[in-house]
JSON list of N, CA and C in Angstrom, two decimals:
[
{"chain": "A", "resi": 1, "resn": "MET", "atom": "N", "xyz": [9.92, -38.51, 13.40]},
{"chain": "A", "resi": 1, "resn": "MET", "atom": "CA", "xyz": [10.93, -37.71, 13.04]},
{"chain": "A", "resi": 1, "resn": "MET", "atom": "C", "xyz": [10.74, -36.13, 12.25]},
{"chain": "A", "resi": 2, "resn": "ARG", "atom": "N", "xyz": [10.95, -35.44, 11.99]},
{"chain": "A", "resi": 2, "resn": "ARG", "atom": "CA", "xyz": [11.22, -34.12, 11.24]},
{"chain": "A", "resi": 2, "resn": "ARG", "atom": "C", "xyz": [12.07, -33.26, 11.66]},
{"chain": "A", "resi": 3, "resn": "MET", "atom": "N", "xyz": [12.89, -33.58, 10.62]},
{"chain": "A", "resi": 3, "resn": "MET", "atom": "CA", "xyz": [13.66, -32.42, 10.27]},
{"chain": "A", "resi": 3, "resn": "MET", "atom": "C", "xyz": [14.51, -31.73, 10.05]},
{"chain": "A", "resi": 4, "resn": "LYS", "atom": "N", "xyz": [15.13, -30.61, 10.27]},
{"chain": "A", "resi": 4, "resn": "LYS", "atom": "CA", "xyz": [16.03, -29.48, 10.30]},
{"chain": "A", "resi": 4, "resn": "LYS", "atom": "C", "xyz": [16.32, -28.64, 10.11]},
{"chain": "A", "resi": 5, "resn": "LEU", "atom": "N", "xyz": [16.74, -28.49, 9.35]},
{"chain": "A", "resi": 5, "resn": "LEU", "atom": "CA", "xyz": [18.84, -28.42, 8.19]},
{"chain": "A", "resi": 5, "resn": "LEU", "atom": "C", "xyz": [18.52, -26.53, 9.21]},
{"chain": "A", "resi": 6, "resn": "GLY", "atom": "N", "xyz": [19.96, -26.94, 9.61]},
{"chain": "A", "resi": 6, "resn": "GLY", "atom": "CA", "xyz": [20.33, -26.22, 10.66]},
{"chain": "A", "resi": 6, "resn": "GLY", "atom": "C", "xyz": [21.20, -24.85, 10.02]},
{"chain": "A", "resi": 7, "resn": "HIS", "atom": "N", "xyz": [22.71, -25.76, 9.22]},
{"chain": "A", "resi": 7, "resn": "HIS", "atom": "CA", "xyz": [23.64, -24.37, 8.86]},
{"chain": "A", "resi": 7, "resn": "HIS", "atom": "C", "xyz": [23.77, -25.09, 7.74]},
{"chain": "A", "resi": 8, "resn": "ILE", "atom": "N", "xyz": [24.42, -24.89, 6.46]},
{"chain": "A", "resi": 8, "resn": "ILE", "atom": "CA", "xyz": [25.09, -24.81, 5.28]},
{"chain": "A", "resi": 8, "resn": "ILE", "atom": "C", "xyz": [26.20, -24.16, 4.84]},
{"chain": "A", "resi": 9, "resn": "LYS", "atom": "N", "xyz": [27.58, -24.00, 5.70]},
{"chain": "A", "resi": 9, "resn": "LYS", "atom": "CA", "xyz": [28.69, -23.39, 4.58]},
{"chain": "A", "resi": 9, "resn": "LYS", "atom": "C", "xyz": [29.60, -23.51, 4.15]},
{"chain": "A", "resi": 10, "resn": "LEU", "atom": "N", "xyz": [29.65, -23.20, 3.45]},
{"chain": "A", "resi": 10, "resn": "LEU", "atom": "CA", "xyz": [30.44, -23.37, 1.59]},
{"chain": "A", "resi": 10, "resn": "LEU", "atom": "C", "xyz": [31.92, -22.25, 1.79]},
{"chain": "A", "resi": 11, "resn": "GLY", "atom": "N", "xyz": [33.14, -23.17, 2.58]},
{"chain": "A", "resi": 11, "resn": "GLY", "atom": "CA", "xyz": [34.27, -22.52, 2.43]},
{"chain": "A", "resi": 11, "resn": "GLY", "atom": "C", "xyz": [34.98, -23.08, 1.02]},
{"chain": "A", "resi": 12, "resn": "ALA", "atom": "N", "xyz": [35.32, -21.72, 0.21]},
{"chain": "A", "resi": 12, "resn": "ALA", "atom": "CA", "xyz": [36.81, -21.85, -0.78]},
{"chain": "A", "resi": 12, "resn": "ALA", "atom": "C", "xyz": [38.44, -22.21, -0.33]},
{"chain": "A", "resi": 13, "resn": "SER", "atom": "N", "xyz": [39.42, -22.74, -0.87]},
{"chain": "A", "resi": 13, "resn": "SER", "atom": "CA", "xyz": [40.74, -21.90, -0.51]},
{"chain": "A", "resi": 13, "resn": "SER", "atom": "C", "xyz": [41.03, -21.18, -2.37]},
{"chain": "A", "resi": 14, "resn": "ASP", "atom": "N", "xyz": [39.84, -21.71, -3.00]},
{"chain": "A", "resi": 14, "resn": "ASP", "atom": "CA", "xyz": [40.58, -20.99, -4.51]},
{"chain": "A", "resi": 14, "resn": "ASP", "atom": "C", "xyz": [38.45, -20.14, -5.08]},
{"chain": "A", "resi": 15, "resn": "LEU", "atom": "N", "xyz": [38.71, -19.05, -5.03]},
{"chain": "A", "resi": 15, "resn": "LEU", "atom": "CA", "xyz": [37.37, -19.11, -5.41]},
{"chain": "A", "resi": 15, "resn": "LEU", "atom": "C", "xyz": [37.00, -18.81, -6.89]},
{"chain": "A", "resi": 16, "resn": "LYS", "atom": "N", "xyz": [38.16, -18.21, -7.94]},
{"chain": "A", "resi": 16, "resn": "LYS", "atom": "CA", "xyz": [37.20, -18.55, -9.01]},
{"chain": "A", "resi": 16, "resn": "LYS", "atom": "C", "xyz": [37.12, -20.26, -9.28]},
{"chain": "A", "resi": 17, "resn": "ARG", "atom": "N", "xyz": [38.22, -20.32, -9.01]},
{"chain": "A", "resi": 17, "resn": "ARG", "atom": "CA", "xyz": [37.49, -22.75, -8.98]},
{"chain": "A", "resi": 17, "resn": "ARG", "atom": "C", "xyz": [36.14, -23.07, -8.63]},
{"chain": "A", "resi": 18, "resn": "SER", "atom": "N", "xyz": [36.43, -22.44, -7.92]},
{"chain": "A", "resi": 18, "resn": "SER", "atom": "CA", "xyz": [34.88, -23.43, -7.10]},
{"chain": "A", "resi": 18, "resn": "SER", "atom": "C", "xyz": [34.13, -22.53, -7.66]},
{"chain": "A", "resi": 19, "resn": "VAL", "atom": "N", "xyz": [34.29, -21.26, -7.96]},
{"chain": "A", "resi": 19, "resn": "VAL", "atom": "CA", "xyz": [33.04, -20.53, -9.44]},
{"chain": "A", "resi": 19, "resn": "VAL", "atom": "C", "xyz": [32.76, -21.07, -10.58]},
{"chain": "A", "resi": 20, "resn": "LYS", "atom": "N", "xyz": [33.87, -21.91, -10.68]},
{"chain": "A", "resi": 20, "resn": "LYS", "atom": "CA", "xyz": [34.18, -22.12, -12.79]},
{"chain": "A", "resi": 20, "resn": "LYS", "atom": "C", "xyz": [33.18, -23.36, -12.53]},
{"chain": "A", "resi": 21, "resn": "TRP", "atom": "N", "xyz": [34.19, -24.76, -10.79]},
{"chain": "A", "resi": 21, "resn": "TRP", "atom": "CA", "xyz": [33.51, -25.55, -11.49]},
{"chain": "A", "resi": 21, "resn": "TRP", "atom": "C", "xyz": [31.52, -25.80, -10.79]},
{"chain": "A", "resi": 22, "resn": "TYR", "atom": "N", "xyz": [31.42, -24.51, -9.87]},
{"chain": "A", "resi": 22, "resn": "TYR", "atom": "CA", "xyz": [29.34, -24.53, -9.36]},
{"chain": "A", "resi": 22, "resn": "TYR", "atom": "C", "xyz": [28.94, -24.35, -10.57]},
{"chain": "A", "resi": 23, "resn": "THR", "atom": "N", "xyz": [30.05, -23.82, -11.41]},
{"chain": "A", "resi": 23, "resn": "THR", "atom": "CA", "xyz": [28.75, -23.18, -12.85]},
{"chain": "A", "resi": 23, "resn": "THR", "atom": "C", "xyz": [29.05, -24.07, -14.11]},
{"chain": "A", "resi": 24, "resn": "GLN", "atom": "N", "xyz": [30.37, -24.31, -14.04]},
{"chain": "A", "resi": 24, "resn": "GLN", "atom": "CA", "xyz": [29.46, -25.22, -15.23]},
{"chain": "A", "resi": 24, "resn": "GLN", "atom": "C", "xyz": [30.47, -26.45, -14.78]},
{"chain": "A", "resi": 25, "resn": "VAL", "atom": "N", "xyz": [29.87, -27.57, -13.60]},
{"chain": "A", "resi": 25, "resn": "VAL", "atom": "CA", "xyz": [29.74, -28.66, -13.63]},
{"chain": "A", "resi": 25, "resn": "VAL", "atom": "C", "xyz": [28.19, -28.46, -12.77]},
{"chain": "A", "resi": 26, "resn": "LEU", "atom": "N", "xyz": [28.13, -28.19, -11.86]},
{"chain": "A", "resi": 26, "resn": "LEU", "atom": "CA", "xyz": [26.90, -28.26, -11.80]},
{"chain": "A", "resi": 26, "resn": "LEU", "atom": "C", "xyz": [25.18, -27.34, -12.39]},
{"chain": "A", "resi": 27, "resn": "GLY", "atom": "N", "xyz": [25.98, -26.62, -12.74]},
{"chain": "A", "resi": 27, "resn": "GLY", "atom": "CA", "xyz": [25.49, -25.80, -13.82]},
{"chain": "A", "resi": 27, "resn": "GLY", "atom": "C", "xyz": [24.65, -24.49, -12.99]},
{"chain": "A", "resi": 28, "resn": "PHE", "atom": "N", "xyz": [24.90, -24.04, -11.60]},
{"chain": "A", "resi": 28, "resn": "PHE", "atom": "CA", "xyz": [24.06, -22.91, -11.12]},
{"chain": "A", "resi": 28, "resn": "PHE", "atom": "C", "xyz": [24.69, -21.36, -11.17]},
{"chain": "A", "resi": 29, "resn": "GLU", "atom": "N", "xyz": [24.13, -20.54, -11.48]},
{"chain": "A", "resi": 29, "resn": "GLU", "atom": "CA", "xyz": [24.73, -19.26, -12.42]},
{"chain": "A", "resi": 29, "resn": "GLU", "atom": "C", "xyz": [25.30, -18.20, -11.34]},
{"chain": "A", "resi": 30, "resn": "VAL", "atom": "N", "xyz": [25.57, -17.34, -11.70]},
{"chain": "A", "resi": 30, "resn": "VAL", "atom": "CA", "xyz": [27.04, -16.30, -10.11]},
{"chain": "A", "resi": 30, "resn": "VAL", "atom": "C", "xyz": [25.58, -15.15, -10.69]},
{"chain": "A", "resi": 31, "resn": "GLU", "atom": "N", "xyz": [24.96, -14.55, -9.54]},
{"chain": "A", "resi": 31, "resn": "GLU", "atom": "CA", "xyz": [24.43, -13.31, -9.49]},
{"chain": "A", "resi": 31, "resn": "GLU", "atom": "C", "xyz": [24.97, -12.49, -8.84]},
{"chain": "A", "resi": 32, "resn": "ASP", "atom": "N", "xyz": [24.09, -11.28, -9.13]},
{"chain": "A", "resi": 32, "resn": "ASP", "atom": "CA", "xyz": [25.29, -9.34, -8.28]},
{"chain": "A", "resi": 32, "resn": "ASP", "atom": "C", "xyz": [24.24, -9.19, -6.25]},
{"chain": "A", "resi": 33, "resn": "VAL", "atom": "N", "xyz": [25.02, -9.49, -6.14]},
{"chain": "A", "resi": 33, "resn": "VAL", "atom": "CA", "xyz": [23.93, -10.33, -4.94]},
{"chain": "A", "resi": 33, "resn": "VAL", "atom": "C", "xyz": [22.46, -8.44, -4.39]},
{"chain": "A", "resi": 34, "resn": "ASP", "atom": "N", "xyz": [23.33, -7.41, -4.94]},
{"chain": "A", "resi": 34, "resn": "ASP", "atom": "CA", "xyz": [22.04, -6.56, -4.69]},
{"chain": "A", "resi": 34, "resn": "ASP", "atom": "C", "xyz": [21.23, -6.67, -5.72]},
{"chain": "A", "resi": 35, "resn": "ALA", "atom": "N", "xyz": [21.40, -7.16, -6.41]},
{"chain": "A", "resi": 35, "resn": "ALA", "atom": "CA", "xyz": [20.06, -7.61, -7.73]},
{"chain": "A", "resi": 35, "resn": "ALA", "atom": "C", "xyz": [19.45, -8.47, -7.55]},
{"chain": "A", "resi": 36, "resn": "LEU", "atom": "N", "xyz": [19.83, -9.61, -5.99]},
{"chain": "A", "resi": 36, "resn": "LEU", "atom": "CA", "xyz": [19.11, -10.47, -5.65]},
{"chain": "A", "resi": 36, "resn": "LEU", "atom": "C", "xyz": [18.51, -10.43, -3.78]},
{"chain": "A", "resi": 37, "resn": "TRP", "atom": "N", "xyz": [19.29, -9.10, -3.81]},
{"chain": "A", "resi": 37, "resn": "TRP", "atom": "CA", "xyz": [18.23, -8.88, -2.62]},
{"chain": "A", "resi": 37, "resn": "TRP", "atom": "C", "xyz": [17.13, -8.34, -2.67]},
{"chain": "A", "resi": 38, "resn": "GLU", "atom": "N", "xyz": [18.49, -6.67, -3.85]},
{"chain": "A", "resi": 38, "resn": "GLU", "atom": "CA", "xyz": [16.63, -5.86, -4.43]},
{"chain": "A", "resi": 38, "resn": "GLU", "atom": "C", "xyz": [14.95, -6.36, -4.50]},
{"chain": "A", "resi": 39, "resn": "ARG", "atom": "N", "xyz": [15.15, -8.03, -5.57]},
{"chain": "A", "resi": 39, "resn": "ARG", "atom": "CA", "xyz": [14.01, -8.40, -6.17]},
{"chain": "A", "resi": 39, "resn": "ARG", "atom": "C", "xyz": [14.19, -9.46, -4.70]},
{"chain": "A", "resi": 40, "resn": "LEU", "atom": "N", "xyz": [14.12, -10.45, -3.92]},
{"chain": "A", "resi": 40, "resn": "LEU", "atom": "CA", "xyz": [13.50, -10.98, -2.40]},
{"chain": "A", "resi": 40, "resn": "LEU", "atom": "C", "xyz": [12.68, -9.78, -1.09]},
{"chain": "A", "resi": 41, "resn": "LYS", "atom": "N", "xyz": [14.11, -8.98, -0.91]},
{"chain": "A", "resi": 41, "resn": "LYS", "atom": "CA", "xyz": [13.88, -8.60, -0.01]},
{"chain": "A", "resi": 41, "resn": "LYS", "atom": "C", "xyz": [12.41, -7.81, 0.78]},
{"chain": "A", "resi": 42, "resn": "ASP", "atom": "N", "xyz": [10.94, -7.55, -0.15]},
{"chain": "A", "resi": 42, "resn": "ASP", "atom": "CA", "xyz": [9.36, -7.62, 0.10]},
{"chain": "A", "resi": 42, "resn": "ASP", "atom": "C", "xyz": [8.61, -8.35, -0.19]},
{"chain": "A", "resi": 43, "resn": "LYS", "atom": "N", "xyz": [9.82, -9.78, -0.81]},
{"chain": "A", "resi": 43, "resn": "LYS", "atom": "CA", "xyz": [8.64, -10.85, -0.42]},
{"chain": "A", "resi": 43, "resn": "LYS", "atom": "C", "xyz": [8.92, -11.92, 0.47]},
{"chain": "A", "resi": 44, "resn": "VAL", "atom": "N", "xyz": [10.43, -11.93, 1.45]},
{"chain": "A", "resi": 44, "resn": "VAL", "atom": "CA", "xyz": [10.99, -13.26, 2.33]},
{"chain": "A", "resi": 44, "resn": "VAL", "atom": "C", "xyz": [10.35, -12.58, 3.72]},
{"chain": "A", "resi": 45, "resn": "THR", "atom": "N", "xyz": [11.17, -13.13, 4.09]},
{"chain": "A", "resi": 45, "resn": "THR", "atom": "CA", "xyz": [11.72, -12.95, 6.24]},
{"chain": "A", "resi": 45, "resn": "THR", "atom": "C", "xyz": [12.83, -12.70, 5.56]},
{"chain": "A", "resi": 46, "resn": "VAL", "atom": "N", "xyz": [12.48, -11.72, 6.14]},
{"chain": "A", "resi": 46, "resn": "VAL", "atom": "CA", "xyz": [14.19, -11.35, 6.23]},
{"chain": "A", "resi": 46, "resn": "VAL", "atom": "C", "xyz": [14.92, -11.37, 7.70]},
{"chain": "A", "resi": 47, "resn": "ILE", "atom": "N", "xyz": [16.06, -12.06, 8.42]},
{"chain": "A", "resi": 47, "resn": "ILE", "atom": "CA", "xyz": [17.00, -12.22, 8.96]},
{"chain": "A", "resi": 47, "resn": "ILE", "atom": "C", "xyz": [17.91, -10.77, 9.21]},
{"chain": "A", "resi": 48, "resn": "GLU", "atom": "N", "xyz": [18.13, -11.04, 8.76]},
{"chain": "A", "resi": 48, "resn": "GLU", "atom": "CA", "xyz": [19.97, -9.94, 8.23]},
{"chain": "A", "resi": 48, "resn": "GLU", "atom": "C", "xyz": [19.80, -8.97, 6.92]},
{"chain": "A", "resi": 49, "resn": "PRO", "atom": "N", "xyz": [19.04, -8.12, 7.01]},
{"chain": "A", "resi": 49, "resn": "PRO", "atom": "CA", "xyz": [19.36, -7.01, 5.87]},
{"chain": "A", "resi": 49, "resn": "PRO", "atom": "C", "xyz": [21.08, -6.71, 5.32]},
{"chain": "A", "resi": 50, "resn": "ILE", "atom": "N", "xyz": [21.07, -7.02, 3.98]},
{"chain": "A", "resi": 50, "resn": "ILE", "atom": "CA", "xyz": [22.18, -6.18, 3.07]},
{"chain": "A", "resi": 50, "resn": "ILE", "atom": "C", "xyz": [23.12, -5.25, 3.88]},
{"chain": "A", "resi": 51, "resn": "TRP", "atom": "N", "xyz": [24.56, -5.54, 4.25]},
{"chain": "A", "resi": 51, "resn": "TRP", "atom": "CA", "xyz": [25.27, -5.35, 4.90]},
{"chain": "A", "resi": 51, "resn": "TRP", "atom": "C", "xyz": [26.97, -5.60, 3.90]},
{"chain": "A", "resi": 52, "resn": "ASP", "atom": "N", "xyz": [27.44, -5.00, 4.26]},
{"chain": "A", "resi": 52, "resn": "ASP", "atom": "CA", "xyz": [29.16, -4.70, 4.48]},
{"chain": "A", "resi": 52, "resn": "ASP", "atom": "C", "xyz": [29.88, -5.31, 5.72]},
{"chain": "A", "resi": 53, "resn": "THR", "atom": "N", "xyz": [29.78, -6.67, 5.17]},
{"chain": "A", "resi": 53, "resn": "THR", "atom": "CA", "xyz": [31.01, -7.01, 6.40]},
{"chain": "A", "resi": 53, "resn": "THR", "atom": "C", "xyz": [33.11, -6.68, 6.75]},
{"chain": "A", "resi": 54, "resn": "PRO", "atom": "N", "xyz": [32.89, -6.41, 7.78]},
{"chain": "A", "resi": 54, "resn": "PRO", "atom": "CA", "xyz": [34.51, -6.55, 8.06]},
{"chain": "A", "resi": 54, "resn": "PRO", "atom": "C", "xyz": [35.44, -7.10, 7.20]},
{"chain": "A", "resi": 55, "resn": "TRP", "atom": "N", "xyz": [35.28, -7.79, 6.77]},
{"chain": "A", "resi": 55, "resn": "TRP", "atom": "CA", "xyz": [36.79, -8.69, 5.79]},
{"chain": "A", "resi": 55, "resn": "TRP", "atom": "C", "xyz": [36.87, -8.53, 4.21]},
{"chain": "A", "resi": 56, "resn": "GLY", "atom": "N", "xyz": [35.15, -7.77, 3.92]},
{"chain": "A", "resi": 56, "resn": "GLY", "atom": "CA", "xyz": [35.50, -8.08, 2.64]},
{"chain": "A", "resi": 56, "resn": "GLY", "atom": "C", "xyz": [33.81, -8.11, 1.96]},
{"chain": "A", "resi": 57, "resn": "THR", "atom": "N", "xyz": [32.92, -9.14, 2.40]},
{"chain": "A", "resi": 57, "resn": "THR", "atom": "CA", "xyz": [31.91, -9.32, 1.86]},
{"chain": "A", "resi": 57, "resn": "THR", "atom": "C", "xyz": [30.53, -7.82, 1.74]},
{"chain": "A", "resi": 58, "resn": "ARG", "atom": "N", "xyz": [29.41, -8.34, 1.16]},
{"chain": "A", "resi": 58, "resn": "ARG", "atom": "CA", "xyz": [28.65, -8.06, 1.49]},
{"chain": "A", "resi": 58, "resn": "ARG", "atom": "C", "xyz": [27.83, -9.42, 1.35]},
{"chain": "A", "resi": 59, "resn": "LYS", "atom": "N", "xyz": [26.89, -9.35, 2.45]},
{"chain": "A", "resi": 59, "resn": "LYS", "atom": "CA", "xyz": [25.45, -11.05, 2.12]},
{"chain": "A", "resi": 59, "resn": "LYS", "atom": "C", "xyz": [23.70, -10.21, 2.63]},
{"chain": "A", "resi": 60, "resn": "PHE", "atom": "N", "xyz": [23.53, -10.96, 3.07]},
{"chain": "A", "resi": 60, "resn": "PHE", "atom": "CA", "xyz": [22.04, -10.66, 3.45]},
{"chain": "A", "resi": 60, "resn": "PHE", "atom": "C", "xyz": [21.90, -12.48, 3.99]},
{"chain": "A", "resi": 61, "resn": "THR", "atom": "N", "xyz": [20.87, -11.80, 4.70]},
{"chain": "A", "resi": 61, "resn": "THR", "atom": "CA", "xyz": [20.33, -13.50, 5.09]},
{"chain": "A", "resi": 61, "resn": "THR", "atom": "C", "xyz": [18.74, -13.26, 5.78]},
{"chain": "A", "resi": 62, "resn": "ILE", "atom": "N", "xyz": [17.82, -14.06, 4.87]},
{"chain": "A", "resi": 62, "resn": "ILE", "atom": "CA", "xyz": [16.60, -14.97, 5.53]},
{"chain": "A", "resi": 62, "resn": "ILE", "atom": "C", "xyz": [16.55, -16.01, 4.76]},
{"chain": "A", "resi": 63, "resn": "ALA", "atom": "N", "xyz": [14.67, -15.97, 5.32]},
{"chain": "A", "resi": 63, "resn": "ALA", "atom": "CA", "xyz": [14.13, -16.57, 6.32]},
{"chain": "A", "resi": 63, "resn": "ALA", "atom": "C", "xyz": [13.55, -18.10, 5.28]},
{"chain": "A", "resi": 64, "resn": "ASP", "atom": "N", "xyz": [13.27, -19.43, 4.93]},
{"chain": "A", "resi": 64, "resn": "ASP", "atom": "CA", "xyz": [12.12, -20.08, 3.66]},
{"chain": "A", "resi": 64, "resn": "ASP", "atom": "C", "xyz": [10.96, -20.71, 4.86]},
{"chain": "A", "resi": 65, "resn": "PRO", "atom": "N", "xyz": [10.56, -21.14, 4.07]},
{"chain": "A", "resi": 65, "resn": "PRO", "atom": "CA", "xyz": [9.00, -21.11, 5.27]},
{"chain": "A", "resi": 65, "resn": "PRO", "atom": "C", "xyz": [9.23, -22.30, 6.64]},
{"chain": "A", "resi": 66, "resn": "ASP", "atom": "N", "xyz": [9.63, -22.41, 6.33]},
{"chain": "A", "resi": 66, "resn": "ASP", "atom": "CA", "xyz": [10.04, -23.19, 7.37]},
{"chain": "A", "resi": 66, "resn": "ASP", "atom": "C", "xyz": [10.78, -22.93, 8.69]},
{"chain": "A", "resi": 67, "resn": "GLY", "atom": "N", "xyz": [11.39, -21.79, 8.37]},
{"chain": "A", "resi": 67, "resn": "GLY", "atom": "CA", "xyz": [12.37, -20.82, 9.59]},
{"chain": "A", "resi": 67, "resn": "GLY", "atom": "C", "xyz": [13.45, -21.46, 9.23]},
{"chain": "A", "resi": 68, "resn": "ASN", "atom": "N", "xyz": [14.68, -22.06, 8.38]},
{"chain": "A", "resi": 68, "resn": "ASN", "atom": "CA", "xyz": [15.87, -22.24, 8.48]},
{"chain": "A", "resi": 68, "resn": "ASN", "atom": "C", "xyz": [16.34, -21.04, 7.92]},
{"chain": "A", "resi": 69, "resn": "GLU", "atom": "N", "xyz": [17.55, -20.84, 7.58]},
{"chain": "A", "resi": 69, "resn": "GLU", "atom": "CA", "xyz": [18.16, -18.94, 7.40]},
{"chain": "A", "resi": 69, "resn": "GLU", "atom": "C", "xyz": [18.61, -19.51, 5.90]},
{"chain": "A", "resi": 70, "resn": "LEU", "atom": "N", "xyz": [18.67, -18.79, 4.90]},
{"chain": "A", "resi": 70, "resn": "LEU", "atom": "CA", "xyz": [19.38, -19.12, 3.81]},
{"chain": "A", "resi": 70, "resn": "LEU", "atom": "C", "xyz": [20.47, -17.23, 4.13]},
{"chain": "A", "resi": 71, "resn": "GLY", "atom": "N", "xyz": [21.89, -17.52, 3.34]},
{"chain": "A", "resi": 71, "resn": "GLY", "atom": "CA", "xyz": [22.30, -16.96, 3.33]},
{"chain": "A", "resi": 71, "resn": "GLY", "atom": "C", "xyz": [23.47, -16.48, 2.47]},
{"chain": "A", "resi": 72, "resn": "PHE", "atom": "N", "xyz": [22.57, -14.95, 2.41]},
{"chain": "A", "resi": 72, "resn": "PHE", "atom": "CA", "xyz": [23.83, -14.41, 0.67]},
{"chain": "A", "resi": 72, "resn": "PHE", "atom": "C", "xyz": [24.89, -14.14, 0.82]},
{"chain": "A", "resi": 73, "resn": "SER", "atom": "N", "xyz": [25.68, -14.13, 0.10]},
{"chain": "A", "resi": 73, "resn": "SER", "atom": "CA", "xyz": [26.99, -12.89, 0.37]},
{"chain": "A", "resi": 73, "resn": "SER", "atom": "C", "xyz": [27.89, -13.35, -1.09]},
{"chain": "A", "resi": 74, "resn": "ARG", "atom": "N", "xyz": [28.41, -12.00, -1.29]},
{"chain": "A", "resi": 74, "resn": "ARG", "atom": "CA", "xyz": [29.40, -11.67, -2.60]},
{"chain": "A", "resi": 74, "resn": "ARG", "atom": "C", "xyz": [30.44, -11.90, -2.28]}
]
């Protein structure tokens, strides 16, 4: 049986603490979402182009080769 990733969303009660944990503990890098959009938009399947949400974030959504949606926000 083949499983398909449906959705992953990470919430943060303290954004600064979470960024510190993801960068210092896991080794992730923080990147401006606009630069990532510019780099990816012509190379991927776009589900939702970059836009500003009413709650103050800026985001876009793309699909991986299996159709899984990947959302990026700032």
